[in-house]
Amino acid sequence: MTEITLHLNGTQAAHTVEPRQTLADFLRDRCGLTATHLGCEHGACGACTVVLDGQAARSCLQLAVMCDGRSIQTLEGLRADPVMEVLRRHFHESHALQCGFCTPGMLIMGRDILQRYREPDAQTIRHELSGQICRCTGYAGIVDAIVAAGREIGTATR
Amino acid sequence: MKAAPFEYLRPASVAEASAALGRNGMTTAAIAGGQSLLPMLNLRVAFIDLLVDISRLDELRAVTETPSGLQIGALTTHAAIEDGKVPDLFGGLLRRVAGQISYRAVRNHGTIGGSVALADPAADWPGCLMALGASVRIAGPSGARSELVSDFVQGSYSTSLAAGEIILGFELPRPGASLRWGFAKVVRKSGAFASSIAFVVTPGRSAPVSVVLAAAAARAQACPETAQHLQRGTATDEALRQAIARDLAVHVPDADAYQQRLHTATILRAIRDWRAQ
Ligand SMILES: Cc1cc2nc3c(=O)[nH]c(=O)nc-3n(C[C@H](O)[C@H](O)[C@H](O)COP(=O)(O)OP(=O)(O)OC[C@H]3O[C@@H](n4cnc5c(N)ncnc54)[C@H](O)[C@@H]3O)c2cc1C
Ligand code: FES
Ligand code: FES
């Protein structure tokens, strides 16, 4: 077991972890943060996406022990994030979710896209979402929601 | 799936990391971004006793432009290259390649050193670095050494890396002012591993043309017949196709009709891209 310190959703805390434990399992099983979902556990589906030191990361492809000293935001920690607030509303309005399994990863990647592109078009969003798999919606609603959120944020900051 | 248990070590220096990786009687592995190793451990196709975390070693991080070219530290991520955080001496080639590797959440953490060390036949960096004539700098128990990437990569998941050796970074020779390149990649889905990749590079006005085909066989390979035809500059489409066929016969002798058409098309697309510059 190894001692680590994490800044998790704004709170710093020490933990002991087994080296093989992924960040995803650590978040879900040790911290009870179950917004982070696990689909494939090998980087293909994107359901487990979190923010690590400000950058999107697959939490199934990070070891908790390697995150020592780093800062992590899960969907729970982005509740009051201004971009997330807009995105969440548009996901609701555009029917961008059905079962909800992919939704935490979609929201985190959606926010990442809106931080890197100003008012992205549908084609850019489809390309950038190619690593997030949804088995329900057919993606149309998700893409619409991110386009609309991008427009709203773009208009507000013009 | 979850990884089987292993021990974890975060050494403070390259020397310490090298000693740990070379430990007798133990299966060890370095971890950089973990974007290839962790899937392999999770799927239990790789088993290790000791994981050596090299992701915080500053010696592997430096990116320096020198009179003779560009030095890229092994820990440089695909996303850093995509975002232009590495000096662009190659007319945008590195950015174009980096931006098409996997998905952004993977590119944020996956490194150029990890990609070349793993030597996946379908990886993007080994072929790109070969086409640019790059060499790899390696530190190990018996000191430092340097080798052309084209010699370093030996086959499918196979390199000249010995026990205890670590990739420090890459040296990319400075191209001439009239550098030209072409790049083409065929993927079933954006971000997935490619089924065919081709690079065409002329590093300067009178410099030799380099043509490299990747994702076709065990390792990325130079295509000298095709390069020669481009060098002469007068190749008709038919002669060019015949040259490509001769290169494919050497590198992908067991290619079926589909694969032959696929690789021919990828090389021709890269040539079109190169000619357009
Ligand atoms: C879903 C998915 C899709 C992908 N698609 C592509 C793709 O299309 N094209 C592509 O090129 N790659 C692709 N990759 C792989 C990705 O580019 C990886 O980032 C890269 O192959 C490995 O880099 P890493 O830093 O994550 O290495 P790690 O996973 O940390 O290590 C990989 C191997 O290299 C060794 N190693 C790492 N660094 C060093 C070093 N400095 N010295 C010596 N040995 C070292 C490790 O011991 C290990 O054996 C994909 C990955 C995923 C998860
Ligand atoms: S669970 Fe991490 S990418 Fe699928
Ligand atoms: S809403 Fe069910 S997987 Fe996307």
Short mmCIF file of C-alpha atoms and ligand atoms in Angstrom, two decimals:
data_model
loop_
_atom_site.label_atom_id
_atom_site.label_comp_id
_atom_site.label_asym_id
_atom_site.label_seq_id
_atom_site.Cartn_x
_atom_site.Cartn_y
_atom_site.Cartn_z
CA MET A 1 0.00 0.00 0.00
CA THR A 2 1.24 3.49 -0.83
CA GLU A 3 0.39 6.88 0.71
CA ILE A 4 -0.91 9.54 -1.65
CA THR A 5 -2.35 13.04 -1.38
CA LEU A 6 -5.02 14.17 -3.82
CA HIS A 7 -6.82 17.43 -4.45
CA LEU A 8 -10.18 15.94 -5.24
CA ASN A 9 -13.05 18.25 -6.22
CA GLY A 10 -11.41 21.09 -4.35
CA THR A 11 -10.59 19.18 -1.16
CA GLN A 12 -7.14 17.91 -0.28
CA ALA A 13 -6.92 14.54 1.46
CA ALA A 14 -4.45 11.73 2.13
CA HIS A 15 -5.24 8.13 1.19
CA THR A 16 -3.53 4.76 1.10
CA VAL A 17 -3.90 2.87 -2.15
CA GLU A 18 -2.84 -0.40 -3.70
CA PRO A 19 -0.57 0.39 -6.69
CA ARG A 20 -2.75 -1.51 -9.16
CA GLN A 21 -5.90 0.43 -8.26
CA THR A 22 -7.07 2.62 -11.13
CA LEU A 23 -8.20 6.16 -10.49
CA ALA A 24 -11.68 5.10 -11.65
CA ASP A 25 -11.98 2.34 -9.04
CA PHE A 26 -10.51 4.62 -6.39
CA LEU A 27 -13.10 7.32 -7.14
CA ARG A 28 -16.04 4.93 -7.20
CA ASP A 29 -15.17 2.42 -4.50
CA ARG A 30 -13.18 4.48 -2.04
CA CYS A 31 -14.70 7.94 -2.45
CA GLY A 32 -18.25 6.97 -3.43
CA LEU A 33 -18.06 9.26 -6.47
CA THR A 34 -20.15 7.14 -8.80
CA ALA A 35 -20.76 9.70 -11.56
CA THR A 36 -17.58 8.29 -13.09
CA HIS A 37 -18.76 5.22 -14.99
CA LEU A 38 -16.75 2.24 -16.19
CA GLY A 39 -17.55 0.70 -19.55
CA CYS A 40 -14.56 -0.90 -21.20
CA GLU A 41 -11.65 -0.33 -18.77
CA HIS A 42 -9.21 -0.06 -21.66
CA GLY A 43 -9.59 3.43 -23.03
CA ALA A 44 -12.12 2.79 -25.80
CA CYS A 45 -15.47 4.12 -24.51
CA GLY A 46 -14.85 7.36 -22.59
CA ALA A 47 -17.47 6.72 -19.88
CA CYS A 48 -14.80 7.17 -17.19
CA THR A 49 -13.52 10.58 -18.35
CA VAL A 50 -12.50 12.98 -15.54
CA VAL A 51 -10.38 16.15 -15.38
CA LEU A 52 -6.79 15.63 -14.20
CA ASP A 53 -4.69 18.76 -13.62
CA GLY A 54 -7.11 20.64 -15.85
CA GLN A 55 -6.98 18.15 -18.72
CA ALA A 56 -9.45 15.46 -19.73
CA ALA A 57 -8.28 11.96 -18.78
CA ARG A 58 -9.54 8.39 -18.94
CA SER A 59 -9.70 7.47 -15.25
CA CYS A 60 -9.50 3.75 -16.19
CA LEU A 61 -6.06 4.51 -17.71
CA GLN A 62 -4.66 6.32 -14.67
CA LEU A 63 -3.39 4.69 -11.51
CA ALA A 64 -4.49 6.41 -8.31
CA VAL A 65 -0.92 6.07 -7.03
CA MET A 66 0.39 8.06 -10.02
CA CYS A 67 -2.04 10.90 -9.28
CA ASP A 68 -0.24 11.67 -6.02
CA GLY A 69 -0.15 15.47 -5.56
CA ARG A 70 -2.40 16.09 -8.56
CA SER A 71 -5.78 17.72 -8.80
CA ILE A 72 -8.83 15.79 -9.98
CA GLN A 73 -12.31 16.96 -10.85
CA THR A 74 -15.13 14.51 -11.35
CA LEU A 75 -18.61 15.41 -12.58
CA GLU A 76 -19.68 15.83 -8.95
CA GLY A 77 -17.07 18.56 -8.53
CA LEU A 78 -18.25 20.43 -11.63
CA ARG A 79 -21.80 20.97 -10.38
CA ALA A 80 -21.33 24.74 -10.09
CA ASP A 81 -19.00 25.12 -13.09
CA PRO A 82 -20.42 27.84 -15.38
CA VAL A 83 -19.80 25.91 -18.63
CA MET A 84 -21.26 22.75 -17.12
CA GLU A 85 -24.36 24.61 -15.99
CA VAL A 86 -25.10 25.69 -19.59
CA LEU A 87 -24.19 22.29 -21.02
CA ARG A 88 -26.39 20.41 -18.55
CA ARG A 89 -29.41 22.55 -19.44
CA HIS A 90 -28.88 21.94 -23.18
CA PHE A 91 -28.44 18.19 -22.64
CA HIS A 92 -31.87 18.28 -21.00
CA GLU A 93 -33.46 20.42 -23.72
CA SER A 94 -31.94 18.49 -26.65
CA HIS A 95 -32.78 15.04 -25.21
CA ALA A 96 -29.08 14.23 -25.19
CA LEU A 97 -29.43 11.24 -22.88
CA GLN A 98 -31.53 8.13 -22.51
CA CYS A 99 -30.06 5.59 -20.07
CA GLY A 100 -27.45 8.09 -18.90
CA PHE A 101 -24.53 5.68 -18.78
CA CYS A 102 -22.35 7.69 -21.18
CA THR A 103 -23.59 11.07 -19.94
CA PRO A 104 -20.93 11.93 -17.32
CA GLY A 105 -18.18 11.32 -19.88
CA MET A 106 -20.12 13.20 -22.57
CA LEU A 107 -20.57 16.21 -20.27
CA ILE A 108 -16.90 16.30 -19.30
CA MET A 109 -15.74 15.98 -22.92
CA GLY A 110 -18.40 18.49 -24.00
CA ARG A 111 -16.97 20.98 -21.52
CA ASP A 112 -13.44 20.19 -22.73
CA ILE A 113 -14.49 20.84 -26.35
CA LEU A 114 -16.13 24.16 -25.41
CA GLN A 115 -12.94 25.19 -23.63
CA ARG A 116 -10.79 24.44 -26.69
CA TYR A 117 -13.11 25.65 -29.47
CA ARG A 118 -15.24 28.77 -29.63
CA GLU A 119 -18.73 27.99 -30.93
CA PRO A 120 -17.72 24.65 -32.46
CA ASP A 121 -19.81 23.34 -35.37
CA ALA A 122 -21.41 19.90 -35.48
CA GLN A 123 -18.59 18.41 -37.55
CA THR A 124 -15.90 19.49 -35.10
CA ILE A 125 -17.94 18.16 -32.20
CA ARG A 126 -18.55 14.80 -33.90
CA HIS A 127 -14.82 14.42 -34.52
CA GLU A 128 -13.91 15.43 -30.96
CA LEU A 129 -16.53 13.06 -29.52
CA SER A 130 -15.27 10.05 -31.47
CA GLY A 131 -13.76 8.63 -28.27
CA GLN A 132 -17.06 8.76 -26.35
CA ILE A 133 -19.42 5.89 -27.03
CA CYS A 134 -23.20 6.14 -26.57
CA ARG A 135 -25.33 3.06 -27.18
CA CYS A 136 -28.70 4.81 -26.89
CA THR A 137 -29.09 8.22 -28.44
CA GLY A 138 -27.49 7.94 -31.87
CA TYR A 139 -25.46 11.03 -30.86
CA ALA A 140 -27.70 13.59 -32.65
CA GLY A 141 -29.08 15.05 -29.42
CA ILE A 142 -25.65 15.14 -27.80
CA VAL A 143 -24.12 17.01 -30.75
CA ASP A 144 -27.09 19.43 -30.85
CA ALA A 145 -26.72 20.12 -27.13
CA ILE A 146 -23.03 20.96 -27.41
CA VAL A 147 -23.59 23.15 -30.49
CA ALA A 148 -26.35 25.04 -28.63
CA ALA A 149 -24.28 25.40 -25.45
CA GLY A 150 -21.35 26.71 -27.52
CA ARG A 151 -23.62 29.30 -29.18
CA GLU A 152 -25.07 30.43 -25.87
CA ILE A 153 -21.62 30.83 -24.30
CA GLY A 154 -20.29 32.51 -27.47
CA THR A 155 -23.18 35.01 -27.54
CA ALA A 156 -22.77 35.80 -23.86
CA THR A 157 -19.05 36.55 -24.26
CA ARG A 158 -19.10 38.40 -27.58
CA MET B 1 -10.77 -6.37 -16.17
CA LYS B 2 -8.39 -5.25 -13.46
CA ALA B 3 -4.61 -5.51 -13.40
CA ALA B 4 -2.93 -8.19 -11.30
CA PRO B 5 -0.97 -6.90 -8.28
CA PHE B 6 2.45 -5.30 -8.74
CA GLU B 7 4.86 -3.14 -6.78
CA TYR B 8 5.29 0.54 -7.55
CA LEU B 9 8.38 2.72 -7.49
CA ARG B 10 8.79 6.40 -8.35
CA PRO B 11 12.53 6.94 -8.76
CA ALA B 12 13.99 10.45 -8.49
CA SER B 13 16.53 10.17 -11.30
CA VAL B 14 17.17 8.40 -14.59
CA ALA B 15 20.02 6.43 -12.98
CA GLU B 16 17.73 5.20 -10.20
CA ALA B 17 15.00 4.33 -12.72
CA SER B 18 17.48 2.46 -14.89
CA ALA B 19 18.75 0.43 -11.92
CA ALA B 20 15.19 -0.47 -10.90
CA LEU B 21 14.23 -1.48 -14.45
CA GLY B 22 17.28 -3.70 -14.72
CA ARG B 23 16.63 -5.62 -11.49
CA ASN B 24 17.42 -9.30 -11.84
CA GLY B 25 14.70 -11.90 -11.42
CA MET B 26 11.84 -9.41 -11.78
CA THR B 27 9.57 -8.48 -14.64
CA THR B 28 9.69 -4.72 -14.67
CA ALA B 29 8.16 -2.01 -16.85
CA ALA B 30 8.53 1.72 -17.10
CA ILE B 31 5.32 3.74 -17.19
CA ALA B 32 5.07 7.14 -18.86
CA GLY B 33 1.51 8.10 -19.88
CA GLY B 34 0.18 4.61 -19.21
CA GLN B 35 -2.16 4.91 -22.22
CA SER B 36 -0.87 1.66 -23.72
CA LEU B 37 0.58 -0.15 -20.72
CA LEU B 38 -2.50 0.22 -18.49
CA PRO B 39 -4.91 -1.26 -21.07
CA MET B 40 -2.45 -4.16 -21.45
CA LEU B 41 -2.26 -4.65 -17.66
CA ASN B 42 -6.05 -4.24 -17.27
CA LEU B 43 -6.66 -6.82 -20.01
CA ARG B 44 -3.98 -9.03 -18.45
CA VAL B 45 -2.06 -9.45 -21.68
CA ALA B 46 0.96 -8.01 -19.80
CA PHE B 47 2.13 -9.08 -16.32
CA ILE B 48 4.73 -7.29 -14.22
CA ASP B 49 6.23 -7.49 -10.74
CA LEU B 50 7.42 -3.91 -10.57
CA LEU B 51 6.14 -0.73 -12.19
CA VAL B 52 8.72 2.06 -12.46
CA ASP B 53 7.06 5.47 -12.76
CA ILE B 54 9.22 7.62 -15.04
CA SER B 55 6.47 10.19 -15.66
CA ARG B 56 8.02 12.82 -13.37
CA LEU B 57 11.63 12.68 -14.53
CA ASP B 58 12.50 16.17 -15.76
CA GLU B 59 15.39 14.88 -17.90
CA LEU B 60 12.77 13.26 -20.17
CA ARG B 61 10.71 16.39 -20.54
CA ALA B 62 12.96 18.97 -22.24
CA VAL B 63 12.13 20.22 -25.73
CA THR B 64 15.03 22.18 -27.27
CA GLU B 65 15.65 23.71 -30.65
CA THR B 66 19.33 23.54 -31.59
CA PRO B 67 21.22 24.62 -34.73
CA SER B 68 21.19 21.02 -35.90
CA GLY B 69 17.51 20.39 -35.26
CA LEU B 70 14.95 19.61 -32.61
CA GLN B 71 15.27 17.58 -29.44
CA ILE B 72 11.98 16.25 -28.11
CA GLY B 73 11.87 14.74 -24.62
CA ALA B 74 10.34 11.27 -24.34
CA LEU B 75 7.58 12.53 -22.01
CA THR B 76 6.25 15.07 -24.53
CA THR B 77 2.56 14.28 -24.95
CA HIS B 78 0.70 13.97 -28.24
CA ALA B 79 -1.55 16.87 -27.09
CA ALA B 80 1.45 19.16 -26.43
CA ILE B 81 2.62 18.55 -30.00
CA GLU B 82 -0.94 18.95 -31.35
CA ASP B 83 -1.25 22.30 -29.55
CA GLY B 84 2.01 23.59 -31.06
CA LYS B 85 3.97 23.59 -27.81
CA VAL B 86 6.90 22.03 -29.71
CA PRO B 87 8.76 24.31 -32.18
CA ASP B 88 7.43 23.66 -35.67
CA LEU B 89 10.49 23.02 -37.87
CA PHE B 90 8.62 20.59 -40.08
CA GLY B 91 5.91 22.68 -41.71
CA GLY B 92 3.13 21.39 -39.46
CA LEU B 93 3.78 17.66 -39.98
CA LEU B 94 4.21 16.88 -36.27
CA ARG B 95 1.01 18.72 -35.34
CA ARG B 96 -0.95 16.99 -38.09
CA VAL B 97 0.23 13.56 -36.97
CA ALA B 98 -0.25 14.24 -33.24
CA GLY B 99 -3.80 15.57 -33.64
CA GLN B 100 -4.97 12.36 -35.29
CA ILE B 101 -3.68 9.95 -32.66
CA SER B 102 -6.48 8.40 -30.63
CA TYR B 103 -8.75 10.77 -28.69
CA ARG B 104 -7.98 14.01 -26.88
CA ALA B 105 -8.30 12.46 -23.40
CA VAL B 106 -5.68 9.87 -24.44
CA ARG B 107 -3.47 12.42 -26.25
CA ASN B 108 -3.36 14.55 -23.09
CA HIS B 109 -1.36 11.80 -21.36
CA GLY B 110 0.15 9.48 -23.99
CA THR B 111 3.77 10.28 -24.85
CA ILE B 112 5.95 10.11 -27.95
CA GLY B 113 8.53 8.07 -25.99
CA GLY B 114 5.94 5.50 -24.94
CA SER B 115 4.68 5.20 -28.49
CA VAL B 116 8.14 4.44 -29.93
CA ALA B 117 9.17 2.19 -26.99
CA LEU B 118 6.06 0.07 -27.47
CA ALA B 119 6.57 -0.16 -31.27
CA ASP B 120 2.98 -1.06 -32.05
CA PRO B 121 2.99 -1.76 -35.82
CA ALA B 122 0.02 0.62 -36.26
CA ALA B 123 1.46 3.47 -34.15
CA ASP B 124 1.95 6.86 -35.79
CA TRP B 125 5.23 8.16 -34.33
CA PRO B 126 7.68 5.40 -35.33
CA GLY B 127 6.92 5.86 -39.06
CA CYS B 128 6.88 9.65 -38.82
CA LEU B 129 10.22 9.79 -37.02
CA MET B 130 11.74 7.34 -39.52
CA ALA B 131 10.60 9.50 -42.42
CA LEU B 132 12.25 12.52 -40.76
CA GLY B 133 15.52 10.61 -40.22
CA ALA B 134 15.23 11.01 -36.44
CA SER B 135 17.34 9.22 -33.87
CA VAL B 136 16.48 8.10 -30.37
CA ARG B 137 18.59 8.92 -27.30
CA ILE B 138 18.72 6.17 -24.71
CA ALA B 139 20.15 6.00 -21.18
CA GLY B 140 21.03 2.70 -19.58
CA PRO B 141 23.23 0.83 -17.13
CA SER B 142 26.21 1.14 -19.48
CA GLY B 143 25.74 4.84 -20.25
CA ALA B 144 23.98 6.75 -23.00
CA ARG B 145 23.61 5.77 -26.64
CA SER B 146 21.93 7.05 -29.74
CA GLU B 147 20.44 5.15 -32.65
CA LEU B 148 18.34 5.88 -35.74
CA VAL B 149 14.65 5.20 -35.03
CA SER B 150 14.68 3.03 -38.19
CA ASP B 151 17.26 0.74 -36.53
CA PHE B 152 15.76 0.98 -33.04
CA VAL B 153 12.36 -0.39 -34.09
CA GLN B 154 12.95 -4.02 -35.00
CA GLY B 155 9.54 -5.58 -35.38
CA SER B 156 6.07 -5.87 -33.93
CA TYR B 157 6.36 -4.63 -30.29
CA SER B 158 10.09 -5.21 -30.59
CA THR B 159 12.95 -2.72 -30.27
CA SER B 160 16.64 -2.71 -29.40
CA LEU B 161 15.84 -1.49 -25.86
CA ALA B 162 17.78 -3.63 -23.38
CA ALA B 163 17.03 -4.32 -19.69
CA GLY B 164 17.41 -1.13 -17.67
CA GLU B 165 17.35 1.16 -20.70
CA ILE B 166 15.11 4.24 -20.92
CA ILE B 167 14.33 6.47 -23.88
CA LEU B 168 15.37 10.04 -23.03
CA GLY B 169 14.10 11.60 -26.21
CA PHE B 170 14.48 12.07 -29.94
CA GLU B 171 16.67 14.17 -32.20
CA LEU B 172 15.09 15.35 -35.41
CA PRO B 173 17.59 16.78 -37.91
CA ARG B 174 16.79 20.33 -39.05
CA PRO B 175 15.28 20.28 -42.53
CA GLY B 176 16.18 22.68 -45.36
CA ALA B 177 14.04 25.66 -46.23
CA SER B 178 12.17 23.80 -48.97
CA LEU B 179 10.96 20.90 -46.81
CA ARG B 180 7.94 19.13 -48.30
CA TRP B 181 5.83 16.42 -46.73
CA GLY B 182 2.75 14.34 -47.33
CA PHE B 183 0.81 12.24 -44.82
CA ALA B 184 -2.11 9.88 -45.31
CA LYS B 185 -3.82 7.55 -42.88
CA VAL B 186 -6.74 5.16 -43.24
CA VAL B 187 -8.81 4.47 -40.12
CA ARG B 188 -12.17 2.74 -39.72
CA LYS B 189 -13.20 5.36 -37.16
CA SER B 190 -11.43 8.62 -36.25
CA GLY B 191 -9.09 7.93 -33.34
CA ALA B 192 -8.88 4.18 -33.87
CA PHE B 193 -5.59 2.50 -34.76
CA ALA B 194 -4.90 2.83 -38.49
CA SER B 195 -5.06 0.10 -41.12
CA SER B 196 -2.55 1.97 -43.27
CA ILE B 197 -0.31 5.03 -42.82
CA ALA B 198 2.09 6.65 -45.33
CA PHE B 199 4.61 9.46 -45.04
CA VAL B 200 6.49 11.18 -47.88
CA VAL B 201 9.18 13.66 -46.83
CA THR B 202 11.79 15.68 -48.72
CA PRO B 203 13.83 17.50 -46.11
CA GLY B 204 15.28 20.05 -48.57
CA ARG B 205 15.62 20.99 -52.24
CA SER B 206 18.26 18.45 -53.24
CA ALA B 207 17.71 16.06 -50.34
CA PRO B 208 16.61 12.48 -50.97
CA VAL B 209 12.89 11.68 -50.81
CA SER B 210 11.84 9.40 -48.00
CA VAL B 211 8.70 7.26 -48.26
CA VAL B 212 7.58 5.25 -45.23
CA LEU B 213 4.63 2.87 -44.94
CA ALA B 214 3.29 1.93 -41.47
CA ALA B 215 0.46 -0.20 -40.08
CA ALA B 216 0.99 -2.60 -42.98
CA ALA B 217 3.48 -5.09 -41.55
CA ALA B 218 5.32 -5.85 -38.30
CA ARG B 219 7.10 -2.48 -38.38
CA ALA B 220 7.09 0.74 -40.38
CA GLN B 221 9.27 0.37 -43.48
CA ALA B 222 10.97 2.63 -45.99
CA CYS B 223 9.74 2.23 -49.58
CA PRO B 224 12.95 2.80 -51.61
CA GLU B 225 11.56 1.94 -55.07
CA THR B 226 8.76 4.48 -54.70
CA ALA B 227 11.17 7.05 -53.30
CA GLN B 228 13.53 6.60 -56.24
CA HIS B 229 10.72 7.20 -58.71
CA LEU B 230 9.67 10.38 -56.93
CA GLN B 231 13.30 11.50 -56.79
CA ARG B 232 13.58 11.35 -60.58
CA GLY B 233 10.46 13.46 -60.78
CA THR B 234 9.30 12.11 -64.13
CA ALA B 235 7.37 9.06 -62.96
CA THR B 236 4.13 8.40 -64.82
CA ASP B 237 1.23 7.19 -62.72
CA GLU B 238 1.68 3.68 -64.08
CA ALA B 239 5.42 3.57 -63.32
CA LEU B 240 4.73 4.88 -59.83
CA ARG B 241 2.12 2.18 -59.18
CA GLN B 242 4.61 -0.43 -60.34
CA ALA B 243 7.27 0.94 -57.98
CA ILE B 244 4.78 0.85 -55.09
CA ALA B 245 3.88 -2.74 -56.01
CA ARG B 246 7.56 -3.72 -55.85
CA ASP B 247 7.92 -2.13 -52.38
CA LEU B 248 4.75 -3.85 -51.18
CA ALA B 249 5.99 -7.20 -52.50
CA VAL B 250 9.00 -6.85 -50.18
CA HIS B 251 7.29 -5.41 -47.09
CA VAL B 252 3.84 -6.97 -47.20
CA PRO B 253 4.38 -10.14 -49.24
CA ASP B 254 1.25 -11.78 -47.82
CA ALA B 255 -1.05 -8.81 -48.56
CA ASP B 256 -4.36 -9.83 -50.11
CA ALA B 257 -5.89 -7.88 -53.00
CA TYR B 258 -7.72 -5.51 -50.62
CA GLN B 259 -4.61 -4.72 -48.60
CA GLN B 260 -2.60 -4.12 -51.77
CA ARG B 261 -5.19 -1.62 -52.98
CA LEU B 262 -5.41 -0.06 -49.52
CA HIS B 263 -1.67 0.51 -49.08
CA THR B 264 -1.26 1.65 -52.70
CA ALA B 265 -4.03 4.20 -52.20
CA THR B 266 -2.52 5.45 -48.92
CA ILE B 267 0.92 5.92 -50.48
CA LEU B 268 -0.61 7.66 -53.53
CA ARG B 269 -2.60 9.97 -51.25
CA ALA B 270 0.51 10.89 -49.28
CA ILE B 271 2.31 11.58 -52.58
CA ARG B 272 -0.56 13.84 -53.71
CA ASP B 273 -0.35 15.67 -50.39
CA TRP B 274 3.44 16.01 -50.81
CA ARG B 275 3.15 17.23 -54.41
CA ALA B 276 0.61 19.86 -53.40
CA GLN B 277 3.16 21.55 -51.10
C1 LIG C 1 -8.10 3.95 -27.22
C2 LIG C 1 -6.69 4.17 -27.65
C3 LIG C 1 -6.41 4.42 -29.00
C4 LIG C 1 -5.08 4.64 -29.43
N1 LIG C 1 -4.85 4.92 -30.75
C5 LIG C 1 -3.59 5.17 -31.17
C6 LIG C 1 -3.29 5.50 -32.52
O1 LIG C 1 -4.19 5.61 -33.36
N2 LIG C 1 -2.00 5.69 -32.90
C7 LIG C 1 -0.99 5.61 -31.98
O2 LIG C 1 0.16 5.84 -32.35
N3 LIG C 1 -1.22 5.32 -30.69
C8 LIG C 1 -2.49 5.10 -30.28
N4 LIG C 1 -2.71 4.79 -28.94
C9 LIG C 1 -1.56 4.63 -28.03
C10 LIG C 1 -1.13 5.96 -27.46
O3 LIG C 1 -0.56 6.75 -28.46
C11 LIG C 1 -0.11 5.79 -26.34
O4 LIG C 1 -0.03 7.04 -25.72
C12 LIG C 1 1.29 5.41 -26.69
O5 LIG C 1 1.34 4.31 -27.51
C13 LIG C 1 2.10 5.02 -25.46
O6 LIG C 1 2.50 6.15 -24.76
P1 LIG C 1 2.42 6.18 -23.17
O7 LIG C 1 3.21 7.34 -22.74
O8 LIG C 1 1.02 6.14 -22.75
O9 LIG C 1 3.21 4.85 -22.79
P2 LIG C 1 2.98 3.78 -21.61
O10 LIG C 1 1.66 3.13 -21.76
O11 LIG C 1 3.31 4.41 -20.32
O12 LIG C 1 4.13 2.75 -22.01
C14 LIG C 1 4.07 1.99 -23.19
C15 LIG C 1 5.31 1.09 -23.27
O13 LIG C 1 6.48 1.86 -23.49
C16 LIG C 1 7.40 1.74 -22.41
N5 LIG C 1 7.94 3.09 -22.19
C17 LIG C 1 7.22 4.24 -22.05
N6 LIG C 1 8.05 5.30 -21.99
C18 LIG C 1 9.31 4.82 -22.08
C19 LIG C 1 10.61 5.44 -22.08
N7 LIG C 1 10.76 6.76 -22.00
N8 LIG C 1 11.70 4.63 -22.18
C20 LIG C 1 11.54 3.29 -22.29
N9 LIG C 1 10.36 2.65 -22.30
C21 LIG C 1 9.25 3.42 -22.20
C22 LIG C 1 6.61 1.15 -21.26
O14 LIG C 1 7.40 0.37 -20.42
C23 LIG C 1 5.57 0.31 -21.99
O15 LIG C 1 6.09 -0.93 -22.34
C24 LIG C 1 -4.02 4.59 -28.48
C25 LIG C 1 -4.31 4.34 -27.13
C26 LIG C 1 -5.61 4.15 -26.72
C27 LIG C 1 -5.89 3.90 -25.26
S1 FES C 2 -13.98 2.74 -19.02
FE1 FES C 2 -12.35 4.10 -19.38
S2 FES C 2 -12.49 4.44 -21.50
FE2 FES C 2 -13.99 2.89 -21.20
S1 FES C 3 -27.53 7.52 -23.08
FE1 FES C 3 -27.32 5.38 -22.86
S2 FES C 3 -25.25 5.09 -23.48
FE2 FES C 3 -25.56 7.16 -23.97
#
